[in-house]
Short mmCIF file of C-alpha atoms and ligand atoms in Angstrom, two decimals:
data_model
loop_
_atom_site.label_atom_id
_atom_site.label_comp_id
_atom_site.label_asym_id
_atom_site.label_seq_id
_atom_site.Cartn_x
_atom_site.Cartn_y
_atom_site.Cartn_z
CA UNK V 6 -5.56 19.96 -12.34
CA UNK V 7 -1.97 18.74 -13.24
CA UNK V 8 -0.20 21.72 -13.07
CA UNK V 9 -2.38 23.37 -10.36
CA UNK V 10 -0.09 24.29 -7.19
CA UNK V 11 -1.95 23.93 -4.08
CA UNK V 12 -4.84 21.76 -2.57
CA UNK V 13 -6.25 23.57 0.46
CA UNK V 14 -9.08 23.48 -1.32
CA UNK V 15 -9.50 20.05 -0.82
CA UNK V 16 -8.60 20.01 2.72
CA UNK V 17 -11.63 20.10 5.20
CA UNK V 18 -11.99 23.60 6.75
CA UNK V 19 -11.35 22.16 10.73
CA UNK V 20 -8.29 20.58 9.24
CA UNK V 21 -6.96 23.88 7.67
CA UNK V 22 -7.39 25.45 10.87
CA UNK V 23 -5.99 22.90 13.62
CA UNK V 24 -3.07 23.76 15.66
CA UNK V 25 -1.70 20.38 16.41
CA UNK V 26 -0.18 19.22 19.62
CA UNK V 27 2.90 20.27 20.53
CA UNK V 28 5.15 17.76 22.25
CA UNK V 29 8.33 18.27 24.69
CA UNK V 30 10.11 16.70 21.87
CA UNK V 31 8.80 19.23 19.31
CA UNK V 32 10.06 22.15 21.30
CA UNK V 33 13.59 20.77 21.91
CA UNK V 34 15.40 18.66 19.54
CA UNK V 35 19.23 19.85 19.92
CA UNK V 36 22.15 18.03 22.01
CA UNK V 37 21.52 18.33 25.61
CA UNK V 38 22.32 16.00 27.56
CA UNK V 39 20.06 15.96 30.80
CA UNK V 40 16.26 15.73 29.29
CA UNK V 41 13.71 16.66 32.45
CA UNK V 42 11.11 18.01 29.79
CA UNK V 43 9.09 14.95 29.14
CA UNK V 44 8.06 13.23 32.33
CA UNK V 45 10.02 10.21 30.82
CA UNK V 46 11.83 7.44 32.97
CA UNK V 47 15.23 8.17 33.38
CA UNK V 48 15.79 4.17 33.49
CA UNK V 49 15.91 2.04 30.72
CA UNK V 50 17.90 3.49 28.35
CA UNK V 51 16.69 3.98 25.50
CA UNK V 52 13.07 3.06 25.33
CA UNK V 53 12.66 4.84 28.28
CA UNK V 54 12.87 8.39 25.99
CA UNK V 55 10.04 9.35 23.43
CA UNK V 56 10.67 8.61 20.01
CA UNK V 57 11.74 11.34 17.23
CA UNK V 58 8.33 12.80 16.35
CA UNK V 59 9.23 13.67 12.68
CA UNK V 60 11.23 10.80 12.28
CA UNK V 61 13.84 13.32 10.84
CA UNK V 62 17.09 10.15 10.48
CA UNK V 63 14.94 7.47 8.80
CA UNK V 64 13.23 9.75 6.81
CA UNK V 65 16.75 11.22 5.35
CA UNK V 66 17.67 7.43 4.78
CA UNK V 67 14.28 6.59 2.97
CA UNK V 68 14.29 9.92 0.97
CA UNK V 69 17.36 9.42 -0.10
CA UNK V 70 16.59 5.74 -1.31
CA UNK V 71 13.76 6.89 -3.06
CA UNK V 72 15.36 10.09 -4.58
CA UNK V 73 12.82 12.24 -3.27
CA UNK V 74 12.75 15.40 -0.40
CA UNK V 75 11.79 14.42 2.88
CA UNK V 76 9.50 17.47 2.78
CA UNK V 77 7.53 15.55 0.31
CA UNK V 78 7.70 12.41 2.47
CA UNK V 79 5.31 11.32 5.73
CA UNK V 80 5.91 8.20 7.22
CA UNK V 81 2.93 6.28 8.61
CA UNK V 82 1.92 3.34 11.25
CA UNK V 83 2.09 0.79 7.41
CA UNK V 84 0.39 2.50 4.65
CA UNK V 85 -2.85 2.23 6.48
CA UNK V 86 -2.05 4.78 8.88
CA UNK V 87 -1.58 6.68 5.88
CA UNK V 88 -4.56 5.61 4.02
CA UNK V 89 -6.50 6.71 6.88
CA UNK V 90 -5.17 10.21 7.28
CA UNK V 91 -6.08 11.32 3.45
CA UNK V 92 -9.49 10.64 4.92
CA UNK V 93 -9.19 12.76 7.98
CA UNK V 94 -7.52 15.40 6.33
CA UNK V 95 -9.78 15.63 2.95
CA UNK V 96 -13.18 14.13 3.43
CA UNK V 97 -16.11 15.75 4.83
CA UNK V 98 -17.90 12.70 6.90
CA UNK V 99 -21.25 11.95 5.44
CA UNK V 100 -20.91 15.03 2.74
CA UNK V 101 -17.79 13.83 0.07
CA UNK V 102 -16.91 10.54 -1.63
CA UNK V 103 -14.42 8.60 -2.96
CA UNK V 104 -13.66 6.33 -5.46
CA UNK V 105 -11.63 3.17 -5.55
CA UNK V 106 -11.03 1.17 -9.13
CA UNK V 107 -12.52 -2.46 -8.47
CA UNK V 108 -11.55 -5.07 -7.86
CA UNK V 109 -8.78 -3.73 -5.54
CA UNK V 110 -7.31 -3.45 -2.15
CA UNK V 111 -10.06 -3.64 0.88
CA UNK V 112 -8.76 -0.51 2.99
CA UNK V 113 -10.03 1.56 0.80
CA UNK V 114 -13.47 0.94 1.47
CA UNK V 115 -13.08 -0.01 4.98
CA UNK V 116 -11.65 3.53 6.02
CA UNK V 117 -14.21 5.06 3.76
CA UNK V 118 -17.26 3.43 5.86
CA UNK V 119 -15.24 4.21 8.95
CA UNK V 120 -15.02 7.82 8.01
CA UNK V 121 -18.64 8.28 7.04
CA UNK V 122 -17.62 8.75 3.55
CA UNK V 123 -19.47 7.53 0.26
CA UNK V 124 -17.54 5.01 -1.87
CA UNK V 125 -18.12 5.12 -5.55
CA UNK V 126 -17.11 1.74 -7.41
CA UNK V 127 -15.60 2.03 -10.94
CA UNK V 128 -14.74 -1.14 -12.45
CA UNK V 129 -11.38 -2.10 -14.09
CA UNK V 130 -11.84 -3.57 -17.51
CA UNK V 131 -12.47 -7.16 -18.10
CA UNK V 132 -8.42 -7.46 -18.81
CA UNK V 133 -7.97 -5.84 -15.50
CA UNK V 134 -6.82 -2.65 -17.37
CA UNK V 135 -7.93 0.73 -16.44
CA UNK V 136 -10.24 3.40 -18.08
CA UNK V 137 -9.56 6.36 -17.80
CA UNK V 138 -12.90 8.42 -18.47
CA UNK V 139 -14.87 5.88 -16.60
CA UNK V 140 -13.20 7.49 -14.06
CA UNK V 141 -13.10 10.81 -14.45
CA UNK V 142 -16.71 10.55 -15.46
CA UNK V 143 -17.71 9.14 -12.00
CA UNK V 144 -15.81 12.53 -10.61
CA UNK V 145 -18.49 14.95 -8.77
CA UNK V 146 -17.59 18.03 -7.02
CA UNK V 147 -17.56 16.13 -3.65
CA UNK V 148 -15.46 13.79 -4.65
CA UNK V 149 -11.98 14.35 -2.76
CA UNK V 150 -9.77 11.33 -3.81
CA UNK V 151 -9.24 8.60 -6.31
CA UNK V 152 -7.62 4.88 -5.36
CA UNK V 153 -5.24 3.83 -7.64
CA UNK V 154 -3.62 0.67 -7.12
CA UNK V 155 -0.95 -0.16 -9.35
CA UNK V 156 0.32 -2.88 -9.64
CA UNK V 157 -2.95 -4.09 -8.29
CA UNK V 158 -3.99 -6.44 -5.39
CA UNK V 159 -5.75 -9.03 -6.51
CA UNK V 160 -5.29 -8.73 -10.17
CA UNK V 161 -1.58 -8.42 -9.73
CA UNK V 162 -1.20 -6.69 -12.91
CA UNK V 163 0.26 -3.55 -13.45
CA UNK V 164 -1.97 0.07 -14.47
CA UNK V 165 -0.45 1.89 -17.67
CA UNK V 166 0.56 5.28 -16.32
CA UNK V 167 -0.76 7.18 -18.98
CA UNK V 168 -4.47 6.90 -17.59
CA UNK V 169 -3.34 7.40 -14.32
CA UNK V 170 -1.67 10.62 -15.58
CA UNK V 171 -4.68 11.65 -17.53
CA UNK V 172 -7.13 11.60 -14.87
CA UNK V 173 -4.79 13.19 -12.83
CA UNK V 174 -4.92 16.33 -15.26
CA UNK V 175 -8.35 16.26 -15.46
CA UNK V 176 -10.15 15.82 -12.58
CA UNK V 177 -10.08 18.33 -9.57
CA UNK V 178 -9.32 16.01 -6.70
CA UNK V 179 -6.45 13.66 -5.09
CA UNK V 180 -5.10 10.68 -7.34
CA UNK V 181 -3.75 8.14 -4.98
CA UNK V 182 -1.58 5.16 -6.30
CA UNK V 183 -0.70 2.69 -4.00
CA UNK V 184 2.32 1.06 -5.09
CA UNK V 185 2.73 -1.44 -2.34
CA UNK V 186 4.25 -4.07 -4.74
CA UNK V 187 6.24 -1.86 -7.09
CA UNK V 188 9.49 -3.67 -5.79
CA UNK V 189 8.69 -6.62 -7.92
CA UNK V 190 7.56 -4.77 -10.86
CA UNK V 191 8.68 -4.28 -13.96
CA UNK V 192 7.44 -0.96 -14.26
CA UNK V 193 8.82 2.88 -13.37
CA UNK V 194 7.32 4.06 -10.09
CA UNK V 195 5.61 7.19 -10.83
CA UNK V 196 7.52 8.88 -7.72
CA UNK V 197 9.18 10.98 -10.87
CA UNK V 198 6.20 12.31 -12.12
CA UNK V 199 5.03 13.88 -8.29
CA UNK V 200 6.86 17.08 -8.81
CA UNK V 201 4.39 17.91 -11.93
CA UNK V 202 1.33 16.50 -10.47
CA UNK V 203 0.20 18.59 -7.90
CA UNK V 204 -3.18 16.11 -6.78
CA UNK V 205 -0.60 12.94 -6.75
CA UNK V 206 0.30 10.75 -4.23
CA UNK V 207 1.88 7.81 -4.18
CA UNK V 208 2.19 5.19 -1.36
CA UNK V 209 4.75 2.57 -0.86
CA UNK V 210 5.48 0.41 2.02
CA UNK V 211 8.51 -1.40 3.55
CA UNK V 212 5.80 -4.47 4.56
CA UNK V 213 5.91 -6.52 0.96
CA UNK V 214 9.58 -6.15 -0.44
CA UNK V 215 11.75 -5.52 2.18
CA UNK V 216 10.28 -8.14 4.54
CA UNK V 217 9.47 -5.88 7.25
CA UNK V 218 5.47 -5.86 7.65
CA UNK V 219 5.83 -7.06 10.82
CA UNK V 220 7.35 -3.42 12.00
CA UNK V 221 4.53 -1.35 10.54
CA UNK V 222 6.40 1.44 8.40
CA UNK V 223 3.96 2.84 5.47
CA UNK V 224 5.30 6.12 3.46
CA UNK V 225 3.01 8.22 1.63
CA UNK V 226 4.57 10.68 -0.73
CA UNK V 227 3.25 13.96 -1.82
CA UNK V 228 3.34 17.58 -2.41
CA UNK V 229 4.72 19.35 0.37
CA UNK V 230 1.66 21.04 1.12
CA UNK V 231 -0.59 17.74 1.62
CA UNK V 232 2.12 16.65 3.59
CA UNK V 233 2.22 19.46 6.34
CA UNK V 234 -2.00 18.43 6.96
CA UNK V 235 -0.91 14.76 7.15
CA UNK V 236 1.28 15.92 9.83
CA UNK V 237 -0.62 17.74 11.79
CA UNK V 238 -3.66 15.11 12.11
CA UNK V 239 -0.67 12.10 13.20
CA UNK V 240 -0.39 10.54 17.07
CA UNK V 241 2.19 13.02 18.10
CA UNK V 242 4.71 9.61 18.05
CA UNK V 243 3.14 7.51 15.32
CA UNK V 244 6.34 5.62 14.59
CA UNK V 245 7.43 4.00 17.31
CA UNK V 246 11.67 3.32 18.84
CA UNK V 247 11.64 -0.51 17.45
CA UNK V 248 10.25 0.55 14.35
CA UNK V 249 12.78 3.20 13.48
CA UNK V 250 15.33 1.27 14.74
CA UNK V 251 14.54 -1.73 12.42
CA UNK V 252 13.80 0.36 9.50
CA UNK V 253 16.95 1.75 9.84
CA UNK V 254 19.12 -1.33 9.93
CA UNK V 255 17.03 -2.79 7.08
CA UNK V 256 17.28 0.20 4.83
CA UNK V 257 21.08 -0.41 4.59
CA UNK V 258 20.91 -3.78 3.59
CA UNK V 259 19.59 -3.05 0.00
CA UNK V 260 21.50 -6.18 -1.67
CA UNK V 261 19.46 -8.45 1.11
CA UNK V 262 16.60 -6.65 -0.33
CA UNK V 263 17.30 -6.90 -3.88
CA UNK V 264 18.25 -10.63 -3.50
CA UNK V 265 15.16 -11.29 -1.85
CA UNK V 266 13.39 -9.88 -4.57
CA UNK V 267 15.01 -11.52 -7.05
CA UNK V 268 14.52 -15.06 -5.51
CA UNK V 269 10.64 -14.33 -4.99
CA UNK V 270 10.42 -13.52 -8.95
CA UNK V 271 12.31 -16.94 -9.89
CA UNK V 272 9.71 -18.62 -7.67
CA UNK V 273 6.79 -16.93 -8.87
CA UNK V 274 7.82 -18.44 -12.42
CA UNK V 275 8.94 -21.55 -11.76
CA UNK V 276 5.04 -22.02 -10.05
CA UNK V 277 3.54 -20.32 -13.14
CA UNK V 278 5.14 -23.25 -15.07
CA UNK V 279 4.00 -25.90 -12.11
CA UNK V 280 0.57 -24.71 -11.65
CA UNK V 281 -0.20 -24.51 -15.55
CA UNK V 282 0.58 -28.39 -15.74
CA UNK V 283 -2.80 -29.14 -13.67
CA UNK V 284 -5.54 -30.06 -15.38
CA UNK V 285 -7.96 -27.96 -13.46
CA UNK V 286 -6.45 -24.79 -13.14
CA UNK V 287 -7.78 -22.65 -16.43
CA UNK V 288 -6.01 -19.08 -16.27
CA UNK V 289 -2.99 -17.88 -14.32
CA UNK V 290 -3.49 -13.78 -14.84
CA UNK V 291 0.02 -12.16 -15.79
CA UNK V 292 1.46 -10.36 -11.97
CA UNK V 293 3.37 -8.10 -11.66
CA UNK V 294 3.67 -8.58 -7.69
CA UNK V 295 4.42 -11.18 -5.72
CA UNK V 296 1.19 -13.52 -5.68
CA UNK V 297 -0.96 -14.58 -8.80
CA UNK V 298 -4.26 -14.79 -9.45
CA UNK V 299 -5.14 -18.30 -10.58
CA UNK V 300 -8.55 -19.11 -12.26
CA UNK V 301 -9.47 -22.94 -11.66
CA UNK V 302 -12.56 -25.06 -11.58
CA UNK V 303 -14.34 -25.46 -7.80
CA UNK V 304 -11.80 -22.69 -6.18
CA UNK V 305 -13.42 -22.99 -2.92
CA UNK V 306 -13.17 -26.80 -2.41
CA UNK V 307 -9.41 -26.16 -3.30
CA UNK V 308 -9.20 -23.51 -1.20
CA UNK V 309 -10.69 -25.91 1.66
CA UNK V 310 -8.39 -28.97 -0.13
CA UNK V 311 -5.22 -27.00 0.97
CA UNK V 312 -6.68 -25.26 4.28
CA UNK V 313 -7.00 -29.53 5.36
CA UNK V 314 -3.38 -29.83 5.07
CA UNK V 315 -2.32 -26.30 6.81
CA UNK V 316 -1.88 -24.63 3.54
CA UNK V 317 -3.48 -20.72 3.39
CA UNK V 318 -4.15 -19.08 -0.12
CA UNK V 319 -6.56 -16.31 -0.25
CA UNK V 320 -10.23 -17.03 -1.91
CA UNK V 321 -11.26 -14.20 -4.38
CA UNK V 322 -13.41 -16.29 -6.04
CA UNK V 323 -16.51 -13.95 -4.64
CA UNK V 324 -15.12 -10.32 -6.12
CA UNK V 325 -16.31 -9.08 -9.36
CA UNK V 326 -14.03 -10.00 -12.05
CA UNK V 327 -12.18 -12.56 -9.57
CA UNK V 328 -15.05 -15.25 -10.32
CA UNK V 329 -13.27 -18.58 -10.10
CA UNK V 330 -10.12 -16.96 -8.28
CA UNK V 331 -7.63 -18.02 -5.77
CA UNK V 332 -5.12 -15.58 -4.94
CA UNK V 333 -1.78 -17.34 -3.85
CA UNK V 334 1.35 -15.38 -2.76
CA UNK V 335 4.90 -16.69 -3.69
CA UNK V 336 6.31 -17.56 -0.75
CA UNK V 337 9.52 -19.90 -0.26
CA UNK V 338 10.72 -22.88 -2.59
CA UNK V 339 10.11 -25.01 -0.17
CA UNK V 340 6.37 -23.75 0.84
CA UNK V 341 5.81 -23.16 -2.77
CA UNK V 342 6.84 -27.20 -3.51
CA UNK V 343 4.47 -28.37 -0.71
CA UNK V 344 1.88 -26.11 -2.24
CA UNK V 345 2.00 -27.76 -6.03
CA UNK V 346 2.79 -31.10 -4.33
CA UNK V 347 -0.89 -30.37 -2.53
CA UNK V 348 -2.01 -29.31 -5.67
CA UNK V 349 -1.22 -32.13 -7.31
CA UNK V 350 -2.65 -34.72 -4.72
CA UNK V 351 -5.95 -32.67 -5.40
CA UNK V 352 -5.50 -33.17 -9.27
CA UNK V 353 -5.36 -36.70 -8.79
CA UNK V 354 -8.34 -37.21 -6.33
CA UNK V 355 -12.00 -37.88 -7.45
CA UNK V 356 -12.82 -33.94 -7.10
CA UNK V 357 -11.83 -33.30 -10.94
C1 PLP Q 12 -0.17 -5.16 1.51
C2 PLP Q 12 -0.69 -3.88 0.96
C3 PLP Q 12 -0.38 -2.66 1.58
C4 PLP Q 12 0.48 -2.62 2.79
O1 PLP Q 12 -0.11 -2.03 3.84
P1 PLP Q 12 0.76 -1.77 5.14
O2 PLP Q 12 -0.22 -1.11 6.05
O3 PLP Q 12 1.87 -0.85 4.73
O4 PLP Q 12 1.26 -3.08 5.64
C5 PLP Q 12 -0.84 -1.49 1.01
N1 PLP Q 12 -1.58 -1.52 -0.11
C6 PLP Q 12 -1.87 -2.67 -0.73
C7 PLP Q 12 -2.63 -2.64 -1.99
C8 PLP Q 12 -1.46 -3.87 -0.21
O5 PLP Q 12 -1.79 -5.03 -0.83
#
């Protein structure tokens, strides 16, 4: 349905018809000066005052930034919040589905049991690649959206766009990529391609790159029309004062950001070259992200090796197509030396 305008036909029928709250904030947001509207505090300036329900300044910033319209952009409590929402606003509990393109991200599948909504598993190739029909042939006329994760978490690869893009066009639902990592990719973000796509949406997230997951601030970007629904279902004040106020000051430090970046990719292939040198490590998958997925003999006694000596790596060793996996983000040069040096101590013991 690429060039299809309009979704509502996706959109549950209580959804379509919900008048959302309306806060004090809502129905004034000029320049008084003497706000009595909201039952707020008049001490302790300024948390005392409600936030900015649509988040109008940030959202200017971050459009901008991402040269998109803020019409097209909602901003979300991380991309969870957002994640969350498609379900609320598109899936009929215990009547649609949805499918997610395994292995990938948990949410997916934890929202969809919370929701009362049927996940249906399609499996990425065996290089981690994605096919298209298998896809689009898993498609049935309840199913309301499609996970895309891209590049992908654990595989850490990036997805071609052309599949993406041509299940997109043929299937009758939402195509949602998650592009949580696409800072430290090599590849185009497919934020370009939204204007022609009317079932796209793509989520990004200020929690991986710019260092901030701490503050919660997810952004899901679609048509305008999917947009408006998102809006609707929110908290009234989703994102909070701290969080805009952070966001803010972070946004205009992109050369922070882009250093950051930079330095995480250096690391990332400096351990590539480390980790390859042990004997029982057998496959570091190419990333595209900001962790790897490293194949090695026994992964949960060296998952347990490092855990001993206060080092955390992720065990994916139990996910289809992740057999014999650790997943282990890049973090500093110094956590990434004591990691190897760990690494290395376990090379060297009996265990191999
Ligand atoms: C880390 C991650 C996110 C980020 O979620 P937030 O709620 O924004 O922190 C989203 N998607 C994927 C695939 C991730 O790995």
């Amino acid at each position: 349905m690429g060039k299809v305008t309009g979704i509502s036909h996706l959109v549950r029928s209580n959804i379509l018809d919900l008048v959302p709250y309306s806060s004090a904030r809502d129905e004034y947001s000029g320049s008084a000066s003497v706000f009595l509207d909201a039952n707020e505090n008049p001490h302790n300036s300024p948390l005392n005052r409600y936030p900015d329900p649509q988040q109008t300044e940030l959202k200017n910033t971050i459009a901008e930034l991402k040269g998109q319209q803020v019409k097209n952009l909602f901003l979300g409590n991380g991309s969870d919040e957002g994640i969350d929402l498609l379900f609320r606003v598109l899936c009929d509990p215990g009547l649609d589905n949805i499918i997610t393109v395994d292995p990938t991200y948990g949410m997916y599948g934890v929202c969809a049991r919370i929701n009362d909504v049927e996940r249906k598993s399609v499996l990425l190739r065996a290089d981690f690649l994605l096919d298209a029909d298998s896809v689009i042939n898993a498609v049935d006329d309840r199913t309301k959206i499609i996970f895309i994760c891209s590049p992908n978490n654990p595989t850490s690869n990036s997805l071609d766009s052309e599949p993406i893009l041509r299940i997109a066009e043929e299937v009758d639902c939402m195509v949602v990529v998650d592009e949580a990592y696409i800072d430290f990719s090599s590849r185009e973000s497919l934020l370009s391609l939204l204007s022609d796509h009317a079932n796209l949406v793509v989520l990004q997230t200020l929690s991986k790159a710019w260092g901030l997951a701490g503050i919660r601030l997810g952004m899901v970007f679609a048509q305008e029309e999917l947009i408006g629904y998102l809006s609707r279902v929110k908290y009234p004040y989703n994102i909070n004062s701290l969080t805009l106020e952070a966001a803010s000051e972070s946004l205009k430090n992109q050369g922070l950001h882009e250093n950051w970046v930079n330095q995480i990719l250096d690391e990332r292939e400096k351990m590539i070259v480390q980790l390859n040198s042990l004997v029982f490590i057998q496959k570091i998958y190419p990333s595209d992200a900001n962790f790897l997925l490293v194949k090695m003999d026994n992964p949960p006694e060296v998952h347990n090796f490092l855990m001993e000596r206060g080092i955390i790596v992720r065990d994916r060793s139990s996910v289809p197509l992740c057999e014999g996996c650790l997943r282990i983000t890049v973090g500093t040069q110094a956590e990434n030396l004591k990691l190897f040096e760990a690494l290395e101590v376990y090379g060297q013991t009996d265990n191999v």
